[in-house]
Coordinates of C-alpha atoms in Angstrom, one line a residue:
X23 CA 23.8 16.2 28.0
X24 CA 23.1 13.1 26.0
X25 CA 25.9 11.6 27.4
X26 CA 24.7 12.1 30.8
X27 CA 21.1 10.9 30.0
X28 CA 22.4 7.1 29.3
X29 CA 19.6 4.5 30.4
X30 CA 17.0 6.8 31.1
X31 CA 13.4 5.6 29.9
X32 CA 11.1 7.1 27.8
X33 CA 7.1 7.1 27.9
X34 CA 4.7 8.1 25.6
X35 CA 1.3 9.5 26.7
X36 CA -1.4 8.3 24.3
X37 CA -2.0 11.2 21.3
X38 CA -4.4 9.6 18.7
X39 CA -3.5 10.8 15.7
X40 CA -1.0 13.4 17.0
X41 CA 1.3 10.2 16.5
X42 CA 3.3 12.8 13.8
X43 CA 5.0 14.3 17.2
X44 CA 6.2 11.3 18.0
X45 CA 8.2 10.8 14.4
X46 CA 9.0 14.2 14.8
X47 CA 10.7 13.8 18.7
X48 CA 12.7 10.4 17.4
X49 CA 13.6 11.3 14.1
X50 CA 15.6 14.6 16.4
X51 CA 17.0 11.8 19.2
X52 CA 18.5 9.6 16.3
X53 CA 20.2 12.1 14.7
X54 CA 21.6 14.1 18.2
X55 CA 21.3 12.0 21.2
X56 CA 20.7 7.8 19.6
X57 CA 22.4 6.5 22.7
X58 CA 19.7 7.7 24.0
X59 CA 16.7 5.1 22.1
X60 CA 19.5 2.9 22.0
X61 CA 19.9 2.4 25.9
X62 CA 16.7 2.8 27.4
X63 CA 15.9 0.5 29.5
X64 CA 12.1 0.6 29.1
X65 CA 10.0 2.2 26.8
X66 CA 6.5 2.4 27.8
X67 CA 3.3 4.2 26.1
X68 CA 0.1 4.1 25.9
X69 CA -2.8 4.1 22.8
X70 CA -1.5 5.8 20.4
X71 CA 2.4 6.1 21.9
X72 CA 2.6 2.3 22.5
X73 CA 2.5 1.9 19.0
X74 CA 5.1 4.3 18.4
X75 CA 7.4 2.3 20.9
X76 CA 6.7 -1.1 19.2
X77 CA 7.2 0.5 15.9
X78 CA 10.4 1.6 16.6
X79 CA 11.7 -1.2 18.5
X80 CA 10.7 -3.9 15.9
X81 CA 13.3 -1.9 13.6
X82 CA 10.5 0.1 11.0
X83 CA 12.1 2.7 9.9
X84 CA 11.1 6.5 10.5
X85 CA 10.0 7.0 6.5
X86 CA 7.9 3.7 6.7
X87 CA 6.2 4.7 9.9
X88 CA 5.2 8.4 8.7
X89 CA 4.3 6.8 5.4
X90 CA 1.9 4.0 7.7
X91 CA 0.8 7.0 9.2
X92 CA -0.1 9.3 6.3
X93 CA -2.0 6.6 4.5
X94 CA -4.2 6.1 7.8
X95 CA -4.9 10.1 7.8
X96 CA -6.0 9.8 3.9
X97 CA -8.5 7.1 4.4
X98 CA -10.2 8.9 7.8
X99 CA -9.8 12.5 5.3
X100 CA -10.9 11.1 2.2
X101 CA -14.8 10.4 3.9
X102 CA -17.0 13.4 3.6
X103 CA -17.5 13.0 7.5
X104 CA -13.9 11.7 8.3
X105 CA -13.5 9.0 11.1
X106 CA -17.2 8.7 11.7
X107 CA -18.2 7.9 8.4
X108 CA -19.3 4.2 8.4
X109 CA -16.7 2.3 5.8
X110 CA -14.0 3.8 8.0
X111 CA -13.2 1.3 11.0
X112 CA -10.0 2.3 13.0
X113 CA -10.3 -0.8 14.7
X114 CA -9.6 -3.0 11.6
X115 CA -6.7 -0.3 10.2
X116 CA -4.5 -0.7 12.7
X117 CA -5.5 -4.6 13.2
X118 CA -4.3 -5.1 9.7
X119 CA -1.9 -2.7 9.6
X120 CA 0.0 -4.0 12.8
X121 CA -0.4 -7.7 10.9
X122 CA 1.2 -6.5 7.6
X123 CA 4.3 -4.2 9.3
X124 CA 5.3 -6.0 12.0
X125 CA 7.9 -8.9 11.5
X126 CA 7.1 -12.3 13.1
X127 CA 9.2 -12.3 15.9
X128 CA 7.8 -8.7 17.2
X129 CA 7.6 -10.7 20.5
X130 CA 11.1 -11.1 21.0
X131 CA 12.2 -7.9 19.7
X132 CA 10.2 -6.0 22.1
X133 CA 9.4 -8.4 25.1
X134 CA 10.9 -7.1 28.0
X135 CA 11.6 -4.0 26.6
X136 CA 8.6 -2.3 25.6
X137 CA 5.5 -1.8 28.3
X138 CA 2.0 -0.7 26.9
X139 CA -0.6 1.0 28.8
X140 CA -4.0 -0.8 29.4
X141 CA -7.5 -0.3 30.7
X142 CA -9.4 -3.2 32.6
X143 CA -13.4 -3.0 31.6
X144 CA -14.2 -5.0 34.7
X145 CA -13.1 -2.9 37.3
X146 CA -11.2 0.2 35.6
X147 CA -8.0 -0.4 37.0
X148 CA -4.7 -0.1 34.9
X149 CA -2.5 -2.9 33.8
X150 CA 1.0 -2.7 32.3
X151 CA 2.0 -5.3 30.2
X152 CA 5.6 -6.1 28.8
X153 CA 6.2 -9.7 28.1
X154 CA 5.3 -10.9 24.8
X155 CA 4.3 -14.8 23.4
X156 CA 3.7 -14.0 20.1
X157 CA 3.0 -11.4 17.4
X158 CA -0.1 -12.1 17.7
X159 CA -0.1 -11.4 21.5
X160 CA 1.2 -7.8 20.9
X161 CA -1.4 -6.7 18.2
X162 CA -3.8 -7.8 20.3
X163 CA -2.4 -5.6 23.2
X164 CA -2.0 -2.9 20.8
X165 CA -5.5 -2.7 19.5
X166 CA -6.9 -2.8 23.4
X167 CA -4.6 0.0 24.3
X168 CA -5.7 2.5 21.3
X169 CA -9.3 0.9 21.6
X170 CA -11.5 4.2 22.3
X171 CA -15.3 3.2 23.5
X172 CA -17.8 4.2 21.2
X173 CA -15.1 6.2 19.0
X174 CA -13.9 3.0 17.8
X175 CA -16.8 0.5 18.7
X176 CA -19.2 -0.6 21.3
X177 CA -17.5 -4.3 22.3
X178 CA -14.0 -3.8 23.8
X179 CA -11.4 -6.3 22.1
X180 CA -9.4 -8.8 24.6
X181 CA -5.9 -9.2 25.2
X182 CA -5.5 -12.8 26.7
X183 CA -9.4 -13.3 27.2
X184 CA -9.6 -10.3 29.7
X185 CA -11.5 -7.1 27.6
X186 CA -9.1 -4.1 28.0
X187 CA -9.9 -0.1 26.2
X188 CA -7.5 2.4 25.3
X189 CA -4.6 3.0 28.3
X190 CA -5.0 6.5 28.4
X191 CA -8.2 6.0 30.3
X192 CA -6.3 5.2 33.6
X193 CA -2.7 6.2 32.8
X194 CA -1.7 8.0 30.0
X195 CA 1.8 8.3 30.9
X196 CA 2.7 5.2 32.2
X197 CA 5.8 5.2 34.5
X198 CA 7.6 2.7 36.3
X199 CA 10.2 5.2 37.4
X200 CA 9.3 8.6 37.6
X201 CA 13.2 9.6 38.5
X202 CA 14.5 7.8 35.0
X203 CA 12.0 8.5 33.0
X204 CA 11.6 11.0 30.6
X205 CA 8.4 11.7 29.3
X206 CA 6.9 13.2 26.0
X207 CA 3.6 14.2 24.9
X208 CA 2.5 15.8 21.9
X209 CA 0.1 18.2 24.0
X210 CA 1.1 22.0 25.9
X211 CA 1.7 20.7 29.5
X212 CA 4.9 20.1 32.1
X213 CA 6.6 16.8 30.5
X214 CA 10.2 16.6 29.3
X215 CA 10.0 17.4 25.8
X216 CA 6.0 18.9 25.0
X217 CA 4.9 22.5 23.5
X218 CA 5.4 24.6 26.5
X219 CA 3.1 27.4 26.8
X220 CA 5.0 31.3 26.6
X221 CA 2.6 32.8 29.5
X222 CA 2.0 31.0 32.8
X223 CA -1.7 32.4 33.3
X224 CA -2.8 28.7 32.4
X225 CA -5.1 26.8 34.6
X226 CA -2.7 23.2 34.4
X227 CA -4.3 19.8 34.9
X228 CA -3.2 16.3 35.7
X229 CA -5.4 13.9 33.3
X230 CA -4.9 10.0 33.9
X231 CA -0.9 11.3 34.7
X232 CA -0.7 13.6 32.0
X233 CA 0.1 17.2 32.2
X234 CA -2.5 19.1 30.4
X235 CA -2.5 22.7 30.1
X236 CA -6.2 24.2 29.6
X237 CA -5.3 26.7 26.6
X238 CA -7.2 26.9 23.4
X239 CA -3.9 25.5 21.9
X240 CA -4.5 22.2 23.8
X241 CA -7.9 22.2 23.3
X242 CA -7.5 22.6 19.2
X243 CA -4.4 19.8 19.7
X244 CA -7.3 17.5 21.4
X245 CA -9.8 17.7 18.5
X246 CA -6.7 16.8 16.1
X247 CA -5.7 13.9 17.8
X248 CA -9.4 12.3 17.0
X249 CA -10.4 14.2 13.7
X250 CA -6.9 14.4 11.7
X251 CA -6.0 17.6 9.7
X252 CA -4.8 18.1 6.2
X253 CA -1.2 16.9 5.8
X254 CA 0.2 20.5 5.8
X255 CA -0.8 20.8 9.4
X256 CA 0.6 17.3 10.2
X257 CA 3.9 18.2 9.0
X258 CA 4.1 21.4 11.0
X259 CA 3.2 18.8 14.1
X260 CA 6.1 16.4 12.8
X261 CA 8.7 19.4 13.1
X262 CA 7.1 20.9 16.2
X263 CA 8.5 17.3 17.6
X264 CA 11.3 17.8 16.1
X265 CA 12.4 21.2 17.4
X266 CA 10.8 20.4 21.1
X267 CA 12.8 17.3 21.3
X268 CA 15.8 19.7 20.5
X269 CA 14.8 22.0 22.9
X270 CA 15.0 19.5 25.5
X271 CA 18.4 18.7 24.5
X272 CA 19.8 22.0 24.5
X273 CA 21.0 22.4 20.8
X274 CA 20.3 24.9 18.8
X275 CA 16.8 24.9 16.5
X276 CA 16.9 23.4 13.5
X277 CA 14.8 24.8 9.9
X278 CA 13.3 22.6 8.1
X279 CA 10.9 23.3 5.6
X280 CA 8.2 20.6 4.6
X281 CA 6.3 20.5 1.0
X282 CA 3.0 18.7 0.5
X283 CA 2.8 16.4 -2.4
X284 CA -0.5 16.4 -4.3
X285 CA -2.0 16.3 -7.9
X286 CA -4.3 17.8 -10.1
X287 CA -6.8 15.7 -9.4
X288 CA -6.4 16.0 -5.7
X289 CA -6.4 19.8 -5.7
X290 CA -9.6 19.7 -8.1
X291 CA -11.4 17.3 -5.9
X292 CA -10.5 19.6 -2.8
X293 CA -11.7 22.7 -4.3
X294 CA -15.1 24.4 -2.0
X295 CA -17.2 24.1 -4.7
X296 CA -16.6 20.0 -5.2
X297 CA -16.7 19.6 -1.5
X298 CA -19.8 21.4 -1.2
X299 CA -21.3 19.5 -3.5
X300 CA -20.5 16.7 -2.1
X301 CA -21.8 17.6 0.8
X302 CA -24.9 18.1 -0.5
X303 CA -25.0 14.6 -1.9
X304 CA -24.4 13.2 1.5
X305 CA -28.0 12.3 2.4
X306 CA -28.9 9.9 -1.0
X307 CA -25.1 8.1 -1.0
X308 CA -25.0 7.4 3.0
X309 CA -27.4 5.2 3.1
X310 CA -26.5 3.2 0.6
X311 CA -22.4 3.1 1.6
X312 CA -24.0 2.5 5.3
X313 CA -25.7 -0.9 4.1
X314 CA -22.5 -2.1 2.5
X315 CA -20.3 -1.2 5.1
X316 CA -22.2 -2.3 8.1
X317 CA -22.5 -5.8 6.1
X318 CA -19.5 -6.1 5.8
X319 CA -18.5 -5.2 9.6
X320 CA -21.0 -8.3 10.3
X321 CA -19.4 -10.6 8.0
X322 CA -16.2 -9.7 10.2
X323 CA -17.7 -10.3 13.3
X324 CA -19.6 -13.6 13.0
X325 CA -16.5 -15.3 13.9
X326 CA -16.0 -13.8 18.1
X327 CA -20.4 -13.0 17.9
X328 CA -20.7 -15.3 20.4
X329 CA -18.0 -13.9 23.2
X330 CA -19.1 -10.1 22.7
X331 CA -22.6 -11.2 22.7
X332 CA -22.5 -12.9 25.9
X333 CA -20.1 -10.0 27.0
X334 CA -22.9 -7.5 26.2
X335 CA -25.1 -9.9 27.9
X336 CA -23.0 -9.7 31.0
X337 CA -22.8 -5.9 30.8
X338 CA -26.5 -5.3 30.5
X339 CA -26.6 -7.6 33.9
X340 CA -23.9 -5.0 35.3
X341 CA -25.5 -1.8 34.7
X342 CA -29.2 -2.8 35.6
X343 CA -27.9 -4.7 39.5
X344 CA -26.3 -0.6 39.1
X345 CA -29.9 0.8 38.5

């Protein structure tokens, strides 16, 4: 079946921080069907799956990418409130993560080759973008696509002086060939390799051309992909990858068995009791992590203050002609 898939493309509907799917699906491609990444004419995705294309095609390896990845789910988990706790800024993790991973001539590794979803603020519309002029060029298309309003801030970041948001808005399974292209998504629905629901009593959905089945499955999969789990849970998403992406190749299912690493200290500071404490404690230390943080988000954005502000500006004038 591999064989007969040659120069197919794949796309990658956006999945937040469902990303582990993703490692999962490729890590079972390079090992039974690698003609299959290694001819693909295109690879497109959006938000979070455009990183996982660029990723892969700038060569990072499938340890360094779930490492990348586990490192970003233990600074959202290690906040009492997670991602909306105010030192944690997903916006600058992947800015700086992007800058410190990918080598410098991402552009002409994946120019061409790669397409990645985007939202236009001005009038909604999608815009798929695959040539590359520098690194630089590609983090900044990157951070637009995954860039979630109001989940990760209020002023949407530009790619090329135009403001884009995250792709999955208006196409979260971007296809230039629906005949060619075989699609993946982390979430129950119709695409080539997915969960696929047992019973067929499931109101289905098309969201922003993704399949989406309405099943509490789905739904908890949705919450995950914005408020990570613990890492036991992401490993079982990691091998649910894996074995779908079998699936969809006809082989037989493979066992794996994941172990979570952790410490003492680690299963101390996890314990109810410590948690509820610090729970407790939220209300005096908040505050006072709130000032530092949001001081240090200004320090940050003094240098493009003038652009968003006049953006914001332009906005305002937007929605009160609207009113």
């Amino acid at each position: 079946m591999a064989e007969q898939m040659r120069g197919w493309s794949l796309s990658f509907s956006g999945c937040g921080f469902m990303g582990f799917y993703y490692v999962g699906v490729t890590q079972c491609l390079s090992e039974h069907a690698p003609q299959l990444l290694r001819d693909a004419p295109k690879i497109l995705g959006a938000s979070g799956g455009a990183l996982h294309c660029v990723t892969f095609l700038c060569g990072i390896s499938l340890e360094h990418r779930l490492q990348i990845l586990m490192d970003l789910v233990r600074s959202a988990r290690k906040r009492n409130i997670g991602v909306l706790h105010p030192s944690f800024n997903l916006f600058t993790h992947i800015r700086d993560g992007l800058n410190e991973i990918l080598p410098s001539n991402a552009h002409k590794l994946v120019s061409g080759k790669v397409v990645i979803s985007l939202t236009r603020v001005s009038d909604g519309k999608n815009v798929l973008v695959s040539d590359f002029d520098s690194k630089e060029e590609i983090i900044d298309a990157l951070v637009c696509s995954c860039f979630i309003p109001f989940y990760c801030g209020l002023i949407p970041p530009t790619f090329r002086g135009v403001r884009y948001v995250d792709g999955g808005v208006s196409n979260n399974v971007p296809l230039i060939d629906a005949s060619t292209t075989i699609t993946i998504s982390p979430f129950y629905g119709e695409h080539d390799i997915c969960p696929k629901v047992k019973s067929t009593n499931f109101l289905h959905v098309n969201l922003t051309n993704m399949s989406f089945r309405l099943c509490s499955g789905n739904f908890y999969l949705a919450a995950r992909a914005l408020f990570p789990p613990e890492q036991k849970v992401l490993g079982e998403i990691c091998l649910r990858g894996y074995l779908d992406a079998l699936r969809f190749l006809e082989e037989k299912a493979l066992q794996k068995s994941l172990k979570e690493k952790g410490g003492y200290l680690a299963k101390i500071l996890n314990c109810f009791p410590v948690r509820i404490i610090s729970y407790m404690m939220l209300p005096c230390t908040l505050p006072v992590e709130s000032v530092i943080f949001v001081g240090q988000r200004l320090l940050r954005w003094f240098p493009d203050m003038p652009d968003d502000l006049e953006w914001l500006q332009w906005a305002a004038y937007k929605i009160f002609r609207l009113a």
